[in-house]
PDB file of C-alpha atoms in Angstrom:
ATOM      1  CA  ASP A  24     153.633 147.050   5.994  1.00 54.00           C
ATOM      2  CA  THR A  25     156.996 148.562   5.594  1.00 76.00           C
ATOM      3  CA  GLY A  26     155.902 151.437   3.326  1.00 94.00           C
ATOM      4  CA  VAL A  27     157.095 152.723   0.212  1.00 97.00           C
ATOM      5  CA  SER A  28     160.927 153.118   0.178  1.00 97.00           C
ATOM      6  CA  GLN A  29     162.937 155.562  -2.007  1.00 98.00           C
ATOM      7  CA  ASP A  30     166.633 155.669  -2.503  1.00 97.00           C
ATOM      8  CA  PRO A  31     168.538 158.069  -2.256  1.00 97.00           C
ATOM      9  CA  ARG A  32     166.787 160.575  -0.267  1.00 96.00           C
ATOM     10  CA  HIS A  33     168.960 163.396  -1.912  1.00 97.00           C
ATOM     11  CA  LYS A  34     171.094 163.599  -4.840  1.00 98.00           C
ATOM     12  CA  ILE A  35     173.081 166.494  -5.928  1.00 98.00           C
ATOM     13  CA  THR A  36     174.462 166.377  -9.514  1.00 98.00           C
ATOM     14  CA  LYS A  37     176.175 168.402 -12.180  1.00 98.00           C
ATOM     15  CA  ARG A  38     174.273 169.301 -15.318  1.00 98.00           C
ATOM     16  CA  GLY A  39     174.756 166.741 -18.047  1.00 98.00           C
ATOM     17  CA  GLN A  40     175.149 163.832 -15.695  1.00 98.00           C
ATOM     18  CA  ASN A  41     172.892 160.909 -15.577  1.00 98.00           C
ATOM     19  CA  VAL A  42     170.974 159.945 -12.432  1.00 98.00           C
ATOM     20  CA  THR A  43     168.928 156.918 -11.470  1.00 98.00           C
ATOM     21  CA  PHE A  44     166.433 156.715  -8.495  1.00 98.00           C
ATOM     22  CA  ARG A  45     164.997 153.700  -7.004  1.00 98.00           C
ATOM     23  CA  CYS A  46     161.606 152.823  -5.596  1.00 98.00           C
ATOM     24  CA  ASP A  47     160.442 149.774  -3.467  1.00 97.00           C
ATOM     25  CA  PRO A  48     156.705 149.715  -3.382  1.00 97.00           C
ATOM     26  CA  ILE A  49     154.520 148.071  -0.694  1.00 96.00           C
ATOM     27  CA  SER A  50     155.001 144.140  -1.589  1.00 92.00           C
ATOM     28  CA  GLU A  51     151.517 143.393  -2.468  1.00 91.00           C
ATOM     29  CA  HIS A  52     150.753 146.620  -4.398  1.00 94.00           C
ATOM     30  CA  ASN A  53     150.825 145.952  -8.194  1.00 93.00           C
ATOM     31  CA  ARG A  54     150.530 149.569  -9.220  1.00 94.00           C
ATOM     32  CA  LEU A  55     153.330 151.843  -9.033  1.00 96.00           C
ATOM     33  CA  TYR A  56     153.408 155.744  -9.851  1.00 96.00           C
ATOM     34  CA  TRP A  57     156.340 158.350 -10.245  1.00 97.00           C
ATOM     35  CA  TYR A  58     155.327 162.024  -9.501  1.00 96.00           C
ATOM     36  CA  ARG A  59     157.554 165.114  -9.638  1.00 96.00           C
ATOM     37  CA  GLN A  60     157.115 167.992  -7.130  1.00 96.00           C
ATOM     38  CA  THR A  61     158.618 171.507  -7.388  1.00 95.00           C
ATOM     39  CA  LEU A  62     158.571 174.084  -4.530  1.00 91.00           C
ATOM     40  CA  GLY A  63     155.129 175.384  -3.709  1.00 89.00           C
ATOM     41  CA  GLN A  64     153.332 173.014  -6.238  1.00 92.00           C
ATOM     42  CA  GLY A  65     151.348 169.746  -5.788  1.00 92.00           C
ATOM     43  CA  PRO A  66     152.768 166.639  -7.213  1.00 93.00           C
ATOM     44  CA  GLU A  67     152.602 166.177 -10.955  1.00 93.00           C
ATOM     45  CA  PHE A  68     151.956 162.865 -12.585  1.00 92.00           C
ATOM     46  CA  LEU A  69     154.823 161.406 -14.637  1.00 94.00           C
ATOM     47  CA  THR A  70     154.212 157.599 -15.184  1.00 95.00           C
ATOM     48  CA  TYR A  71     152.361 154.712 -14.068  1.00 92.00           C
ATOM     49  CA  PHE A  72     153.040 150.967 -14.079  1.00 95.00           C
ATOM     50  CA  GLN A  73     150.668 148.114 -13.561  1.00 94.00           C
ATOM     51  CA  ASN A  74     152.904 145.065 -12.653  1.00 93.00           C
ATOM     52  CA  GLU A  75     155.825 145.363 -15.180  1.00 93.00           C
ATOM     53  CA  ALA A  76     153.742 147.180 -17.773  1.00 94.00           C
ATOM     54  CA  GLN A  77     154.175 150.987 -18.193  1.00 93.00           C
ATOM     55  CA  LEU A  78     150.668 151.839 -18.986  1.00 92.00           C
ATOM     56  CA  GLU A  79     150.966 155.716 -19.217  1.00 90.00           C
ATOM     57  CA  LYS A  80     153.612 158.450 -19.615  1.00 91.00           C
ATOM     58  CA  SER A  81     152.825 162.053 -18.972  1.00 90.00           C
ATOM     59  CA  ARG A  82     154.163 164.710 -21.674  1.00 88.00           C
ATOM     60  CA  LEU A  83     156.219 165.978 -18.819  1.00 82.00           C
ATOM     61  CA  LEU A  84     158.417 162.809 -19.360  1.00 85.00           C
ATOM     62  CA  SER A  85     160.796 163.883 -22.011  1.00 88.00           C
ATOM     63  CA  ASP A  86     163.079 161.521 -23.952  1.00 92.00           C
ATOM     64  CA  ARG A  87     165.626 162.066 -21.311  1.00 96.00           C
ATOM     65  CA  PHE A  88     163.557 160.328 -18.584  1.00 96.00           C
ATOM     66  CA  SER A  89     163.019 156.517 -18.627  1.00 95.00           C
ATOM     67  CA  ALA A  90     161.183 154.306 -16.029  1.00 96.00           C
ATOM     68  CA  GLU A  91     161.280 150.736 -15.548  1.00 96.00           C
ATOM     69  CA  ARG A  92     159.783 147.982 -13.414  1.00 96.00           C
ATOM     70  CA  PRO A  93     161.412 144.699 -14.155  1.00 91.00           C
ATOM     71  CA  LYS A  94     159.446 141.826 -12.599  1.00 87.00           C
ATOM     72  CA  GLY A  95     156.774 143.948 -11.386  1.00 87.00           C
ATOM     73  CA  SER A  96     158.561 144.741  -8.225  1.00 91.00           C
ATOM     74  CA  PHE A  97     160.947 147.679  -7.527  1.00 96.00           C
ATOM     75  CA  SER A  98     161.163 150.636 -10.098  1.00 98.00           C
ATOM     76  CA  THR A  99     163.802 152.783 -11.372  1.00 98.00           C
ATOM     77  CA  LEU A 100     163.619 156.320 -12.851  1.00 98.00           C
ATOM     78  CA  GLU A 101     166.526 157.509 -14.840  1.00 97.00           C
ATOM     79  CA  ILE A 102     167.250 161.076 -15.932  1.00 97.00           C
ATOM     80  CA  GLN A 103     169.892 161.475 -18.655  1.00 97.00           C
ATOM     81  CA  ARG A 104     171.850 164.544 -19.377  1.00 97.00           C
ATOM     82  CA  THR A 105     170.321 166.312 -16.460  1.00 97.00           C
ATOM     83  CA  GLU A 106     169.290 170.008 -16.670  1.00 96.00           C
ATOM     84  CA  GLN A 107     168.808 172.590 -13.918  1.00 96.00           C
ATOM     85  CA  GLY A 108     165.045 172.435 -14.554  1.00 95.00           C
ATOM     86  CA  ASP A 109     165.031 168.892 -13.539  1.00 97.00           C
ATOM     87  CA  SER A 110     165.772 169.780  -9.987  1.00 97.00           C
ATOM     88  CA  ALA A 111     162.710 168.724  -8.021  1.00 97.00           C
ATOM     89  CA  MET A 112     161.342 166.118  -5.567  1.00 97.00           C
ATOM     90  CA  TYR A 113     160.918 162.745  -7.279  1.00 98.00           C
ATOM     91  CA  LEU A 114     157.985 160.874  -5.621  1.00 97.00           C
ATOM     92  CA  CYS A 115     156.983 157.192  -5.865  1.00 98.00           C
ATOM     93  CA  ALA A 116     153.691 155.824  -4.854  1.00 96.00           C
ATOM     94  CA  SER A 117     152.029 152.409  -4.991  1.00 96.00           C
ATOM     95  CA  SER A 118     148.455 151.007  -4.801  1.00 93.00           C
ATOM     96  CA  LEU A 119     146.482 148.001  -5.128  1.00 91.00           C
ATOM     97  CA  ALA A 120     144.974 147.457  -8.526  1.00 86.00           C
ATOM     98  CA  GLN A 121     141.316 148.195  -7.406  1.00 82.00           C
ATOM     99  CA  TRP A 122     138.937 150.822  -8.067  1.00 76.00           C
ATOM    100  CA  ASP A 123     139.200 152.940  -4.892  1.00 83.00           C
ATOM    101  CA  SER A 124     142.698 151.916  -3.741  1.00 88.00           C
ATOM    102  CA  PRO A 125     144.376 154.970  -2.296  1.00 91.00           C
ATOM    103  CA  LEU A 126     148.070 155.881  -3.258  1.00 93.00           C
ATOM    104  CA  HIS A 127     150.793 155.396  -0.428  1.00 95.00           C
ATOM    105  CA  PHE A 128     153.697 157.516  -1.200  1.00 96.00           C
ATOM    106  CA  GLY A 129     157.520 157.421  -0.233  1.00 97.00           C
ATOM    107  CA  ASN A 130     159.284 160.388   1.033  1.00 96.00           C
ATOM    108  CA  GLY A 131     160.782 161.122  -2.275  1.00 97.00           C
ATOM    109  CA  THR A 132     164.127 161.780  -3.727  1.00 98.00           C
ATOM    110  CA  ARG A 133     165.207 165.436  -3.769  1.00 97.00           C
ATOM    111  CA  LEU A 134     167.309 166.014  -6.929  1.00 98.00           C
ATOM    112  CA  THR A 135     169.544 169.208  -7.171  1.00 98.00           C
ATOM    113  CA  VAL A 136     171.068 169.798 -10.497  1.00 98.00           C
ATOM    114  CA  THR A 137     173.920 172.456 -10.395  1.00 97.00           C
TER     115      THR A 137
ATOM    116  CA  ASP B  15     139.410 163.181 -13.410  1.00 63.00           C
ATOM    117  CA  ALA B  16     137.438 166.012 -11.588  1.00 68.00           C
ATOM    118  CA  LYS B  17     138.899 169.480 -11.212  1.00 82.00           C
ATOM    119  CA  THR B  18     138.997 170.401  -7.455  1.00 89.00           C
ATOM    120  CA  THR B  19     139.113 173.934  -5.969  1.00 91.00           C
ATOM    121  CA  GLN B  20     140.510 174.649  -2.470  1.00 95.00           C
ATOM    122  CA  PRO B  21     141.286 177.855  -0.408  1.00 96.00           C
ATOM    123  CA  PRO B  22     145.199 178.500  -0.516  1.00 96.00           C
ATOM    124  CA  SER B  23     145.591 178.822   3.081  1.00 97.00           C
ATOM    125  CA  MET B  24     143.749 178.402   6.583  1.00 97.00           C
ATOM    126  CA  ASP B  25     144.451 178.859  10.221  1.00 97.00           C
ATOM    127  CA  CYS B  26     143.061 176.958  13.010  1.00 96.00           C
ATOM    128  CA  ALA B  27     143.567 177.161  16.952  1.00 97.00           C
ATOM    129  CA  GLU B  28     144.998 174.143  18.606  1.00 97.00           C
ATOM    130  CA  GLY B  29     142.267 171.960  20.070  1.00 96.00           C
ATOM    131  CA  ARG B  30     139.564 173.159  17.731  1.00 97.00           C
ATOM    132  CA  ALA B  31     138.241 171.495  14.792  1.00 97.00           C
ATOM    133  CA  ALA B  32     139.791 172.203  11.508  1.00 98.00           C
ATOM    134  CA  ASN B  33     137.272 172.258   8.505  1.00 98.00           C
ATOM    135  CA  LEU B  34     138.805 172.182   4.949  1.00 97.00           C
ATOM    136  CA  PRO B  35     136.563 172.808   2.185  1.00 96.00           C
ATOM    137  CA  CYS B  36     136.924 171.538  -1.336  1.00 95.00           C
ATOM    138  CA  ASN B  37     134.836 172.215  -4.389  1.00 93.00           C
ATOM    139  CA  HIS B  38     134.610 169.463  -7.258  1.00 88.00           C
ATOM    140  CA  SER B  39     131.679 170.377  -9.113  1.00 84.00           C
ATOM    141  CA  THR B  40     132.580 168.443 -12.238  1.00 83.00           C
ATOM    142  CA  ILE B  41     132.994 165.143 -10.285  1.00 83.00           C
ATOM    143  CA  SER B  42     131.272 162.355 -12.080  1.00 82.00           C
ATOM    144  CA  GLY B  43     129.294 159.603 -10.435  1.00 80.00           C
ATOM    145  CA  ASN B  44     132.017 156.852 -10.197  1.00 83.00           C
ATOM    146  CA  GLU B  45     134.837 159.243  -9.040  1.00 87.00           C
ATOM    147  CA  TYR B  46     136.017 158.968  -5.423  1.00 91.00           C
ATOM    148  CA  VAL B  47     136.885 162.050  -3.305  1.00 93.00           C
ATOM    149  CA  TYR B  48     140.396 161.536  -1.737  1.00 94.00           C
ATOM    150  CA  TRP B  49     142.287 163.674   0.928  1.00 96.00           C
ATOM    151  CA  TYR B  50     145.895 163.669   1.296  1.00 97.00           C
ATOM    152  CA  ARG B  51     148.215 165.886   3.433  1.00 97.00           C
ATOM    153  CA  GLN B  52     151.915 166.607   3.072  1.00 97.00           C
ATOM    154  CA  ILE B  53     154.236 167.807   5.868  1.00 95.00           C
ATOM    155  CA  HIS B  54     157.307 169.564   4.770  1.00 86.00           C
ATOM    156  CA  SER B  55     159.948 167.301   3.227  1.00 84.00           C
ATOM    157  CA  GLN B  56     157.852 164.332   3.321  1.00 93.00           C
ATOM    158  CA  GLY B  57     155.672 162.421   0.624  1.00 95.00           C
ATOM    159  CA  PRO B  58     151.875 163.008   0.728  1.00 96.00           C
ATOM    160  CA  GLN B  59     150.076 160.903   3.377  1.00 96.00           C
ATOM    161  CA  TYR B  60     146.708 159.385   2.685  1.00 96.00           C
ATOM    162  CA  ILE B  61     143.984 160.583   5.085  1.00 97.00           C
ATOM    163  CA  ILE B  62     140.521 159.303   3.929  1.00 97.00           C
ATOM    164  CA  HIS B  63     138.280 158.905   0.815  1.00 95.00           C
ATOM    165  CA  GLY B  64     134.690 158.605   0.106  1.00 94.00           C
ATOM    166  CA  LEU B  65     132.142 158.141  -2.836  1.00 92.00           C
ATOM    167  CA  LYS B  66     128.735 159.313  -1.589  1.00 90.00           C
ATOM    168  CA  ASN B  67     128.552 158.726   2.192  1.00 86.00           C
ATOM    169  CA  ASN B  68     130.177 160.591   4.934  1.00 94.00           C
ATOM    170  CA  GLU B  69     133.208 158.609   6.214  1.00 96.00           C
ATOM    171  CA  THR B  70     135.196 158.686   9.424  1.00 96.00           C
ATOM    172  CA  ASN B  71     138.522 157.159  10.368  1.00 96.00           C
ATOM    173  CA  GLU B  72     140.963 157.606  13.195  1.00 95.00           C
ATOM    174  CA  MET B  73     142.439 160.593  11.409  1.00 94.00           C
ATOM    175  CA  ALA B  74     139.504 162.628  10.268  1.00 97.00           C
ATOM    176  CA  SER B  75     135.946 162.746   8.990  1.00 98.00           C
ATOM    177  CA  LEU B  76     134.891 163.341   5.322  1.00 97.00           C
ATOM    178  CA  ILE B  77     131.505 165.074   4.704  1.00 97.00           C
ATOM    179  CA  ILE B  78     130.342 164.789   1.105  1.00 95.00           C
ATOM    180  CA  THR B  79     127.179 166.838  -0.002  1.00 93.00           C
ATOM    181  CA  GLU B  80     124.176 165.245  -1.351  1.00 92.00           C
ATOM    182  CA  ASP B  81     124.963 166.443  -4.939  1.00 91.00           C
ATOM    183  CA  ARG B  82     128.724 165.478  -4.536  1.00 90.00           C
ATOM    184  CA  LYS B  83     129.925 169.085  -5.701  1.00 91.00           C
ATOM    185  CA  SER B  84     131.780 169.647  -2.535  1.00 93.00           C
ATOM    186  CA  SER B  85     133.188 167.980   0.549  1.00 95.00           C
ATOM    187  CA  THR B  86     134.691 169.036   3.780  1.00 97.00           C
ATOM    188  CA  LEU B  87     137.562 167.329   5.622  1.00 98.00           C
ATOM    189  CA  ILE B  88     137.275 167.608   9.292  1.00 98.00           C
ATOM    190  CA  LEU B  89     140.143 167.272  11.777  1.00 97.00           C
ATOM    191  CA  PRO B  90     138.206 167.112  15.106  1.00 96.00           C
ATOM    192  CA  HIS B  91     140.917 168.251  17.482  1.00 95.00           C
ATOM    193  CA  ALA B  92     143.650 169.881  15.569  1.00 97.00           C
ATOM    194  CA  THR B  93     147.222 169.715  16.850  1.00 97.00           C
ATOM    195  CA  LEU B  94     150.388 171.515  15.832  1.00 97.00           C
ATOM    196  CA  ARG B  95     151.398 168.314  14.189  1.00 95.00           C
ATOM    197  CA  ASP B  96     148.369 168.723  11.682  1.00 97.00           C
ATOM    198  CA  THR B  97     150.074 171.820  10.203  1.00 97.00           C
ATOM    199  CA  ALA B  98     150.573 170.664   6.555  1.00 97.00           C
ATOM    200  CA  VAL B  99     149.346 171.126   2.950  1.00 97.00           C
ATOM    201  CA  TYR B 100     146.119 169.356   2.411  1.00 98.00           C
ATOM    202  CA  TYR B 101     145.153 168.049  -0.999  1.00 96.00           C
ATOM    203  CA  CYS B 102     141.510 167.143  -2.236  1.00 94.00           C
ATOM    204  CA  ILE B 103     141.500 164.899  -5.409  1.00 90.00           C
ATOM    205  CA  GLY B 104     138.539 163.495  -7.366  1.00 85.00           C
ATOM    206  CA  SER B 105     139.374 160.383  -9.260  1.00 82.00           C
ATOM    207  CA  GLY B 106     137.808 157.532 -10.644  1.00 69.00           C
ATOM    208  CA  THR B 107     140.754 156.020 -12.500  1.00 70.00           C
ATOM    209  CA  TYR B 108     144.325 155.048 -11.846  1.00 72.00           C
ATOM    210  CA  LYS B 109     145.470 158.566 -12.156  1.00 76.00           C
ATOM    211  CA  TYR B 110     145.451 161.104  -9.326  1.00 85.00           C
ATOM    212  CA  ILE B 111     145.804 164.837 -10.285  1.00 84.00           C
ATOM    213  CA  PHE B 112     146.989 167.022  -7.401  1.00 88.00           C
ATOM    214  CA  GLY B 113     146.220 170.751  -7.309  1.00 86.00           C
ATOM    215  CA  THR B 114     148.166 173.258  -4.939  1.00 88.00           C
ATOM    216  CA  GLY B 115     146.019 172.286  -1.902  1.00 94.00           C
ATOM    217  CA  THR B 116     145.361 174.194   1.153  1.00 97.00           C
ATOM    218  CA  ARG B 117     148.000 175.203   3.589  1.00 97.00           C
ATOM    219  CA  LEU B 118     146.718 174.714   7.174  1.00 98.00           C
ATOM    220  CA  LYS B 119     148.400 176.355   9.904  1.00 97.00           C
ATOM    221  CA  VAL B 120     147.355 175.168  13.482  1.00 97.00           C
ATOM    222  CA  LEU B 121     148.125 178.058  15.927  1.00 97.00           C
ATOM    223  CA  ALA B 122     149.167 177.374  19.550  1.00 94.00           C
TER     224      ALA B 122
END
């Protein structure tokens, strides 16, 4: 079990630029989640995949955000035309698709928009 | 998913048991109680979960009241490395809603 891997760990970008983050889940996990976390707050749910299908998107996920999980393996989260309010930690998690399977999180990508 | 309520912060002496409470009075019969913790600059780490019965693993024990409206996470011998934010979540679906958790500080 190599755990959930996220890349990059840190990203600094200028306002208006596009950024893309990658998540590699635990290999046998068919569910994959994206969360966002700002300072002093708990993680907020953004979106969820089962295999390659994106089954739910939070209202937090504006049109500038898009997530994909081609072939049901790794996932990418893209933010277009970044804004300063997008600065946060972006966390990826994975789990098995069974009733009580806990989430396993990566260590996140910290985005700073200047 | 159940709404959970936790105290914002707690202190515990090193070597003593840390007992972290969580209220989840709206939890439904098929929702599990999960506990995670988050150490600064890392992703949340799964600790333990349960439905009705008390559970124990190598990290902690989980005590769930008979009416399932509250639970307590017990770290039997807290160490400085247990200093973290602890989250209690009630979930019966694929979605896990995090609150602001309890910031536990273990004191030397």
